[in-house]
Amino acid sequence: MTDTFMLIMEILVSGLIVMAGIFGLVGSYGLLKLPELMTRLHAPTKATTLGVGGVLIASMIYFLVFMDQFSFHELMITLFLFLTAPISANLIAKAHMLRELQPKDVPPTGAACGWSTYDETADPSRQPGE
Amino acid sequence: MIGYALLFAFGCFGLALLMNLYRAATGPTVPDRVLALDTMVVNVIALMILYGIWQGTAMYFEASLLFAMTGFISTVAYSRFMLRGNIIE
């Protein structure tokens, strides 16, 4: 019984680690392959985050079952990465809109006001760094 | 069996780091390079956790938690600098 349980846990941990490796590889290959930045943002923010989540869950099961110690650190890292990945992707997309795109290139917002990145009420004479 | 899975994952994340390095070196625009660096941080966190399983020690979790925070703050600082020309206004 215990041997069977250990074998099942070993297969589970190994499967999670292999799946996480494949997800991480796919995410970085998407970063290399996709044509421009707005599409390139998708691969790391989704596939790579899922890969790291798989590694962390595998680590948690491994230390719980084989080392008899339970730690919340993996859950904290997973939560932190899942919270911060969309924020950094949003900031990078805004920087890309400001630096590479014109207001005519982006679709309308469907609201009364336009994109806040191209705020026309900002003083154009104000230099960056002031 | 876990050892072979760990070796496979080490290979996958190492190859992913090489791809990110290529994108960071040749990325056409600056946001591309920042995105590549952000992805490199996430891949290095995965490598650290895998090395912790490989060594059987829980010491690397604190390091990876600190690394995740530093990576996020640096990405926010880079993006802020590209958006506003300043980090703390």
PDB file of C-alpha atoms in Angstrom:
ATOM      1  CA  MET A   1       0.000   0.000   0.000  1.00  0.00           C
ATOM      2  CA  THR A   2       2.678   2.463   1.044  1.00  0.00           C
ATOM      3  CA  ASP A   3       4.893   1.428  -1.858  1.00  0.00           C
ATOM      4  CA  THR A   4       2.025   1.946  -4.284  1.00  0.00           C
ATOM      5  CA  PHE A   5       1.306   5.369  -2.785  1.00  0.00           C
ATOM      6  CA  MET A   6       4.984   6.349  -3.072  1.00  0.00           C
ATOM      7  CA  LEU A   7       5.101   5.162  -6.690  1.00  0.00           C
ATOM      8  CA  ILE A   8       1.970   7.158  -7.560  1.00  0.00           C
ATOM      9  CA  MET A   9       3.423  10.255  -5.897  1.00  0.00           C
ATOM     10  CA  GLU A  10       6.729   9.791  -7.741  1.00  0.00           C
ATOM     11  CA  ILE A  11       4.915   9.502 -11.081  1.00  0.00           C
ATOM     12  CA  LEU A  12       2.846  12.596 -10.220  1.00  0.00           C
ATOM     13  CA  VAL A  13       5.902  14.696  -9.311  1.00  0.00           C
ATOM     14  CA  SER A  14       7.824  13.523 -12.385  1.00  0.00           C
ATOM     15  CA  GLY A  15       4.873  14.249 -14.669  1.00  0.00           C
ATOM     16  CA  LEU A  16       4.430  17.730 -13.205  1.00  0.00           C
ATOM     17  CA  ILE A  17       8.141  18.523 -13.644  1.00  0.00           C
ATOM     18  CA  VAL A  18       8.205  17.303 -17.265  1.00  0.00           C
ATOM     19  CA  MET A  19       5.005  19.197 -18.093  1.00  0.00           C
ATOM     20  CA  ALA A  20       6.400  22.360 -16.486  1.00  0.00           C
ATOM     21  CA  GLY A  21       9.609  22.057 -18.519  1.00  0.00           C
ATOM     22  CA  ILE A  22       7.643  21.731 -21.753  1.00  0.00           C
ATOM     23  CA  PHE A  23       5.491  24.746 -20.867  1.00  0.00           C
ATOM     24  CA  GLY A  24       8.559  26.861 -20.074  1.00  0.00           C
ATOM     25  CA  LEU A  25      10.204  25.835 -23.340  1.00  0.00           C
ATOM     26  CA  VAL A  26       7.033  26.668 -25.321  1.00  0.00           C
ATOM     27  CA  GLY A  27       6.775  30.074 -23.667  1.00  0.00           C
ATOM     28  CA  SER A  28      10.334  31.040 -24.511  1.00  0.00           C
ATOM     29  CA  TYR A  29      10.035  29.610 -28.037  1.00  0.00           C
ATOM     30  CA  GLY A  30       6.966  31.826 -28.495  1.00  0.00           C
ATOM     31  CA  LEU A  31       9.032  34.800 -27.349  1.00  0.00           C
ATOM     32  CA  LEU A  32      11.537  33.923 -30.071  1.00  0.00           C
ATOM     33  CA  LYS A  33       9.077  33.012 -32.825  1.00  0.00           C
ATOM     34  CA  LEU A  34       6.138  35.424 -32.726  1.00  0.00           C
ATOM     35  CA  PRO A  35       6.275  38.427 -35.083  1.00  0.00           C
ATOM     36  CA  GLU A  36       5.871  41.563 -32.969  1.00  0.00           C
ATOM     37  CA  LEU A  37       5.726  42.655 -29.358  1.00  0.00           C
ATOM     38  CA  MET A  38       1.985  42.670 -28.774  1.00  0.00           C
ATOM     39  CA  THR A  39       1.806  38.998 -29.764  1.00  0.00           C
ATOM     40  CA  ARG A  40       5.133  38.204 -28.096  1.00  0.00           C
ATOM     41  CA  LEU A  41       3.715  39.343 -24.764  1.00  0.00           C
ATOM     42  CA  HIS A  42       1.316  36.395 -24.722  1.00  0.00           C
ATOM     43  CA  ALA A  43       3.886  33.594 -24.626  1.00  0.00           C
ATOM     44  CA  PRO A  44       5.891  34.495 -21.487  1.00  0.00           C
ATOM     45  CA  THR A  45       2.989  35.844 -19.476  1.00  0.00           C
ATOM     46  CA  LYS A  46       0.879  32.706 -19.913  1.00  0.00           C
ATOM     47  CA  ALA A  47       2.971  29.669 -20.798  1.00  0.00           C
ATOM     48  CA  THR A  48       6.064  30.475 -18.732  1.00  0.00           C
ATOM     49  CA  THR A  49       4.026  31.453 -15.681  1.00  0.00           C
ATOM     50  CA  LEU A  50       2.150  28.152 -15.937  1.00  0.00           C
ATOM     51  CA  GLY A  51       5.472  26.303 -16.237  1.00  0.00           C
ATOM     52  CA  VAL A  52       6.852  27.883 -13.090  1.00  0.00           C
ATOM     53  CA  GLY A  53       3.567  27.156 -11.307  1.00  0.00           C
ATOM     54  CA  GLY A  54       3.939  23.480 -12.263  1.00  0.00           C
ATOM     55  CA  VAL A  55       7.507  23.383 -10.920  1.00  0.00           C
ATOM     56  CA  LEU A  56       6.407  24.954  -7.638  1.00  0.00           C
ATOM     57  CA  ILE A  57       3.485  22.546  -7.151  1.00  0.00           C
ATOM     58  CA  ALA A  58       5.783  19.595  -7.915  1.00  0.00           C
ATOM     59  CA  SER A  59       8.262  20.913  -5.355  1.00  0.00           C
ATOM     60  CA  MET A  60       5.532  21.284  -2.744  1.00  0.00           C
ATOM     61  CA  ILE A  61       4.307  17.689  -3.256  1.00  0.00           C
ATOM     62  CA  TYR A  62       7.913  16.406  -3.260  1.00  0.00           C
ATOM     63  CA  PHE A  63       8.856  18.042   0.039  1.00  0.00           C
ATOM     64  CA  LEU A  64       5.515  17.080   1.622  1.00  0.00           C
ATOM     65  CA  VAL A  65       5.672  13.401   0.647  1.00  0.00           C
ATOM     66  CA  PHE A  66       9.375  12.511   0.475  1.00  0.00           C
ATOM     67  CA  MET A  67      10.902  14.934   3.009  1.00  0.00           C
ATOM     68  CA  ASP A  68       7.971  15.126   5.486  1.00  0.00           C
ATOM     69  CA  GLN A  69       8.061  18.889   5.621  1.00  0.00           C
ATOM     70  CA  PHE A  70       5.401  21.316   4.481  1.00  0.00           C
ATOM     71  CA  SER A  71       6.220  24.889   3.518  1.00  0.00           C
ATOM     72  CA  PHE A  72       4.110  27.781   2.352  1.00  0.00           C
ATOM     73  CA  HIS A  73       6.968  29.330   0.383  1.00  0.00           C
ATOM     74  CA  GLU A  74       5.965  27.679  -2.893  1.00  0.00           C
ATOM     75  CA  LEU A  75       2.407  28.914  -2.561  1.00  0.00           C
ATOM     76  CA  MET A  76       3.708  32.413  -1.812  1.00  0.00           C
ATOM     77  CA  ILE A  77       5.999  32.378  -4.869  1.00  0.00           C
ATOM     78  CA  THR A  78       3.178  31.036  -7.080  1.00  0.00           C
ATOM     79  CA  LEU A  79       0.759  33.687  -5.831  1.00  0.00           C
ATOM     80  CA  PHE A  80       3.345  36.432  -6.281  1.00  0.00           C
ATOM     81  CA  LEU A  81       4.191  35.374  -9.846  1.00  0.00           C
ATOM     82  CA  PHE A  82       0.533  35.002 -10.837  1.00  0.00           C
ATOM     83  CA  LEU A  83      -0.180  38.475  -9.432  1.00  0.00           C
ATOM     84  CA  THR A  84       2.795  40.276 -10.945  1.00  0.00           C
ATOM     85  CA  ALA A  85       2.930  38.750 -14.463  1.00  0.00           C
ATOM     86  CA  PRO A  86      -0.163  40.644 -15.779  1.00  0.00           C
ATOM     87  CA  ILE A  87       1.005  43.913 -14.182  1.00  0.00           C
ATOM     88  CA  SER A  88       4.435  43.830 -15.793  1.00  0.00           C
ATOM     89  CA  ALA A  89       2.898  42.767 -19.141  1.00  0.00           C
ATOM     90  CA  ASN A  90       0.481  45.711 -18.979  1.00  0.00           C
ATOM     91  CA  LEU A  91       3.322  48.138 -18.235  1.00  0.00           C
ATOM     92  CA  ILE A  92       5.447  46.773 -21.092  1.00  0.00           C
ATOM     93  CA  ALA A  93       2.468  47.035 -23.478  1.00  0.00           C
ATOM     94  CA  LYS A  94       1.899  50.662 -22.439  1.00  0.00           C
ATOM     95  CA  ALA A  95       5.575  51.473 -23.019  1.00  0.00           C
ATOM     96  CA  HIS A  96       5.358  49.790 -26.438  1.00  0.00           C
ATOM     97  CA  MET A  97       2.247  51.843 -27.317  1.00  0.00           C
ATOM     98  CA  LEU A  98       3.970  55.055 -26.301  1.00  0.00           C
ATOM     99  CA  ARG A  99       7.259  54.391 -28.074  1.00  0.00           C
ATOM    100  CA  GLU A 100       6.381  52.453 -31.241  1.00  0.00           C
ATOM    101  CA  LEU A 101       2.706  53.046 -32.100  1.00  0.00           C
ATOM    102  CA  GLN A 102       0.744  56.129 -33.133  1.00  0.00           C
ATOM    103  CA  PRO A 103      -2.796  56.908 -31.884  1.00  0.00           C
ATOM    104  CA  LYS A 104      -4.127  55.982 -35.355  1.00  0.00           C
ATOM    105  CA  ASP A 105      -2.633  52.472 -35.082  1.00  0.00           C
ATOM    106  CA  VAL A 106      -4.638  51.354 -32.052  1.00  0.00           C
ATOM    107  CA  PRO A 107      -8.359  50.484 -32.085  1.00  0.00           C
ATOM    108  CA  PRO A 108     -10.874  52.856 -30.469  1.00  0.00           C
ATOM    109  CA  THR A 109     -11.540  52.353 -26.783  1.00  0.00           C
ATOM    110  CA  GLY A 110     -15.337  52.350 -27.132  1.00  0.00           C
ATOM    111  CA  ALA A 111     -15.585  54.857 -24.299  1.00  0.00           C
ATOM    112  CA  ALA A 112     -15.949  58.633 -24.144  1.00  0.00           C
ATOM    113  CA  CYS A 113     -12.243  59.175 -23.513  1.00  0.00           C
ATOM    114  CA  GLY A 114      -9.292  57.878 -25.532  1.00  0.00           C
ATOM    115  CA  TRP A 115      -6.249  55.876 -24.531  1.00  0.00           C
ATOM    116  CA  SER A 116      -4.704  57.363 -21.428  1.00  0.00           C
ATOM    117  CA  THR A 117      -1.216  56.709 -22.835  1.00  0.00           C
ATOM    118  CA  TYR A 118      -1.879  59.350 -25.517  1.00  0.00           C
ATOM    119  CA  ASP A 119      -3.432  61.883 -23.164  1.00  0.00           C
ATOM    120  CA  GLU A 120      -3.792  65.069 -25.202  1.00  0.00           C
ATOM    121  CA  THR A 121      -4.212  67.289 -22.182  1.00  0.00           C
ATOM    122  CA  ALA A 122      -0.612  66.620 -21.162  1.00  0.00           C
ATOM    123  CA  ASP A 123       1.708  69.558 -21.696  1.00  0.00           C
ATOM    124  CA  PRO A 124       3.767  68.715 -24.813  1.00  0.00           C
ATOM    125  CA  SER A 125       6.524  71.150 -23.839  1.00  0.00           C
ATOM    126  CA  ARG A 126       7.252  69.159 -20.691  1.00  0.00           C
ATOM    127  CA  GLN A 127      10.485  67.232 -21.159  1.00  0.00           C
ATOM    128  CA  PRO A 128      11.010  63.761 -19.701  1.00  0.00           C
ATOM    129  CA  GLY A 129      12.950  63.791 -16.488  1.00  0.00           C
ATOM    130  CA  GLU A 130      11.685  67.121 -15.254  1.00  0.00           C
TER     131      GLU A 130
ATOM    132  CA  MET B   1      12.445   8.620 -12.074  1.00  0.00           C
ATOM    133  CA  ILE B   2      12.322  12.075 -10.514  1.00  0.00           C
ATOM    134  CA  GLY B   3      16.019  12.418 -11.342  1.00  0.00           C
ATOM    135  CA  TYR B   4      15.403  11.916 -15.073  1.00  0.00           C
ATOM    136  CA  ALA B   5      12.436  14.313 -14.991  1.00  0.00           C
ATOM    137  CA  LEU B   6      14.654  16.894 -13.266  1.00  0.00           C
ATOM    138  CA  LEU B   7      17.368  16.481 -15.909  1.00  0.00           C
ATOM    139  CA  PHE B   8      14.786  16.938 -18.667  1.00  0.00           C
ATOM    140  CA  ALA B   9      13.407  20.080 -17.002  1.00  0.00           C
ATOM    141  CA  PHE B  10      16.934  21.451 -16.503  1.00  0.00           C
ATOM    142  CA  GLY B  11      17.504  21.038 -20.247  1.00  0.00           C
ATOM    143  CA  CYS B  12      14.172  22.672 -21.120  1.00  0.00           C
ATOM    144  CA  PHE B  13      14.686  25.722 -18.920  1.00  0.00           C
ATOM    145  CA  GLY B  14      18.332  26.077 -19.989  1.00  0.00           C
ATOM    146  CA  LEU B  15      17.282  26.112 -23.637  1.00  0.00           C
ATOM    147  CA  ALA B  16      14.535  28.599 -22.757  1.00  0.00           C
ATOM    148  CA  LEU B  17      17.144  30.857 -21.115  1.00  0.00           C
ATOM    149  CA  LEU B  18      19.267  30.720 -24.278  1.00  0.00           C
ATOM    150  CA  MET B  19      16.221  31.728 -26.383  1.00  0.00           C
ATOM    151  CA  ASN B  20      15.500  34.617 -24.013  1.00  0.00           C
ATOM    152  CA  LEU B  21      19.136  35.703 -24.187  1.00  0.00           C
ATOM    153  CA  TYR B  22      18.953  35.752 -27.998  1.00  0.00           C
ATOM    154  CA  ARG B  23      15.802  37.894 -27.827  1.00  0.00           C
ATOM    155  CA  ALA B  24      17.380  40.226 -25.275  1.00  0.00           C
ATOM    156  CA  ALA B  25      20.474  40.631 -27.465  1.00  0.00           C
ATOM    157  CA  THR B  26      18.740  41.113 -30.824  1.00  0.00           C
ATOM    158  CA  GLY B  27      15.306  42.427 -29.802  1.00  0.00           C
ATOM    159  CA  PRO B  28      14.330  45.147 -32.266  1.00  0.00           C
ATOM    160  CA  THR B  29      12.895  47.513 -29.647  1.00  0.00           C
ATOM    161  CA  VAL B  30      13.592  48.327 -26.017  1.00  0.00           C
ATOM    162  CA  PRO B  31      10.282  46.856 -24.674  1.00  0.00           C
ATOM    163  CA  ASP B  32      11.274  43.566 -26.343  1.00  0.00           C
ATOM    164  CA  ARG B  33      14.482  43.492 -24.349  1.00  0.00           C
ATOM    165  CA  VAL B  34      12.671  44.295 -21.108  1.00  0.00           C
ATOM    166  CA  LEU B  35      10.172  41.501 -21.791  1.00  0.00           C
ATOM    167  CA  ALA B  36      13.036  39.082 -22.471  1.00  0.00           C
ATOM    168  CA  LEU B  37      14.740  40.036 -19.194  1.00  0.00           C
ATOM    169  CA  ASP B  38      11.461  39.586 -17.296  1.00  0.00           C
ATOM    170  CA  THR B  39      11.047  36.095 -18.799  1.00  0.00           C
ATOM    171  CA  MET B  40      14.660  35.283 -17.906  1.00  0.00           C
ATOM    172  CA  VAL B  41      13.917  36.085 -14.264  1.00  0.00           C
ATOM    173  CA  VAL B  42      10.918  33.720 -14.277  1.00  0.00           C
ATOM    174  CA  ASN B  43      12.972  30.928 -15.894  1.00  0.00           C
ATOM    175  CA  VAL B  44      15.797  31.376 -13.399  1.00  0.00           C
ATOM    176  CA  ILE B  45      13.276  31.074 -10.542  1.00  0.00           C
ATOM    177  CA  ALA B  46      12.144  27.751 -12.008  1.00  0.00           C
ATOM    178  CA  LEU B  47      15.768  26.596 -12.285  1.00  0.00           C
ATOM    179  CA  MET B  48      16.432  27.514  -8.647  1.00  0.00           C
ATOM    180  CA  ILE B  49      13.387  25.563  -7.436  1.00  0.00           C
ATOM    181  CA  LEU B  50      14.438  22.555  -9.529  1.00  0.00           C
ATOM    182  CA  TYR B  51      17.948  22.738  -8.071  1.00  0.00           C
ATOM    183  CA  GLY B  52      16.388  22.811  -4.598  1.00  0.00           C
ATOM    184  CA  ILE B  53      14.514  19.561  -5.378  1.00  0.00           C
ATOM    185  CA  TRP B  54      17.731  18.093  -6.835  1.00  0.00           C
ATOM    186  CA  GLN B  55      19.670  18.877  -3.661  1.00  0.00           C
ATOM    187  CA  GLY B  56      16.786  17.965  -1.349  1.00  0.00           C
ATOM    188  CA  THR B  57      17.026  21.204   0.591  1.00  0.00           C
ATOM    189  CA  ALA B  58      14.420  23.907   1.200  1.00  0.00           C
ATOM    190  CA  MET B  59      17.050  26.643   1.353  1.00  0.00           C
ATOM    191  CA  TYR B  60      16.456  27.895  -2.185  1.00  0.00           C
ATOM    192  CA  PHE B  61      12.845  28.990  -1.626  1.00  0.00           C
ATOM    193  CA  GLU B  62      13.770  32.186   0.198  1.00  0.00           C
ATOM    194  CA  ALA B  63      16.306  32.995  -2.515  1.00  0.00           C
ATOM    195  CA  SER B  64      13.751  32.471  -5.275  1.00  0.00           C
ATOM    196  CA  LEU B  65      11.155  34.555  -3.423  1.00  0.00           C
ATOM    197  CA  LEU B  66      13.630  37.429  -3.156  1.00  0.00           C
ATOM    198  CA  PHE B  67      14.557  36.935  -6.810  1.00  0.00           C
ATOM    199  CA  ALA B  68      10.884  37.123  -7.869  1.00  0.00           C
ATOM    200  CA  MET B  69      10.419  40.404  -5.988  1.00  0.00           C
ATOM    201  CA  THR B  70      13.621  41.917  -7.404  1.00  0.00           C
ATOM    202  CA  GLY B  71      12.655  40.902 -10.933  1.00  0.00           C
ATOM    203  CA  PHE B  72       9.192  42.423 -10.669  1.00  0.00           C
ATOM    204  CA  ILE B  73      10.515  45.684  -9.211  1.00  0.00           C
ATOM    205  CA  SER B  74      13.163  45.970 -11.918  1.00  0.00           C
ATOM    206  CA  THR B  75      10.598  45.364 -14.687  1.00  0.00           C
ATOM    207  CA  VAL B  76       8.319  48.021 -13.205  1.00  0.00           C
ATOM    208  CA  ALA B  77      11.252  50.433 -12.954  1.00  0.00           C
ATOM    209  CA  TYR B  78      12.283  49.849 -16.596  1.00  0.00           C
ATOM    210  CA  SER B  79       8.705  50.303 -17.829  1.00  0.00           C
ATOM    211  CA  ARG B  80       8.213  53.405 -15.714  1.00  0.00           C
ATOM    212  CA  PHE B  81      11.413  54.856 -17.138  1.00  0.00           C
ATOM    213  CA  MET B  82      10.254  54.147 -20.703  1.00  0.00           C
ATOM    214  CA  LEU B  83       6.816  55.630 -20.029  1.00  0.00           C
ATOM    215  CA  ARG B  84       7.682  58.728 -18.024  1.00  0.00           C
ATOM    216  CA  GLY B  85      11.431  59.253 -18.349  1.00  0.00           C
ATOM    217  CA  ASN B  86      11.611  59.037 -14.584  1.00  0.00           C
ATOM    218  CA  ILE B  87      11.141  56.312 -11.989  1.00  0.00           C
ATOM    219  CA  ILE B  88      10.129  58.080  -8.774  1.00  0.00           C
ATOM    220  CA  GLU B  89       8.430  61.418  -9.455  1.00  0.00           C
TER     221      GLU B  89
END
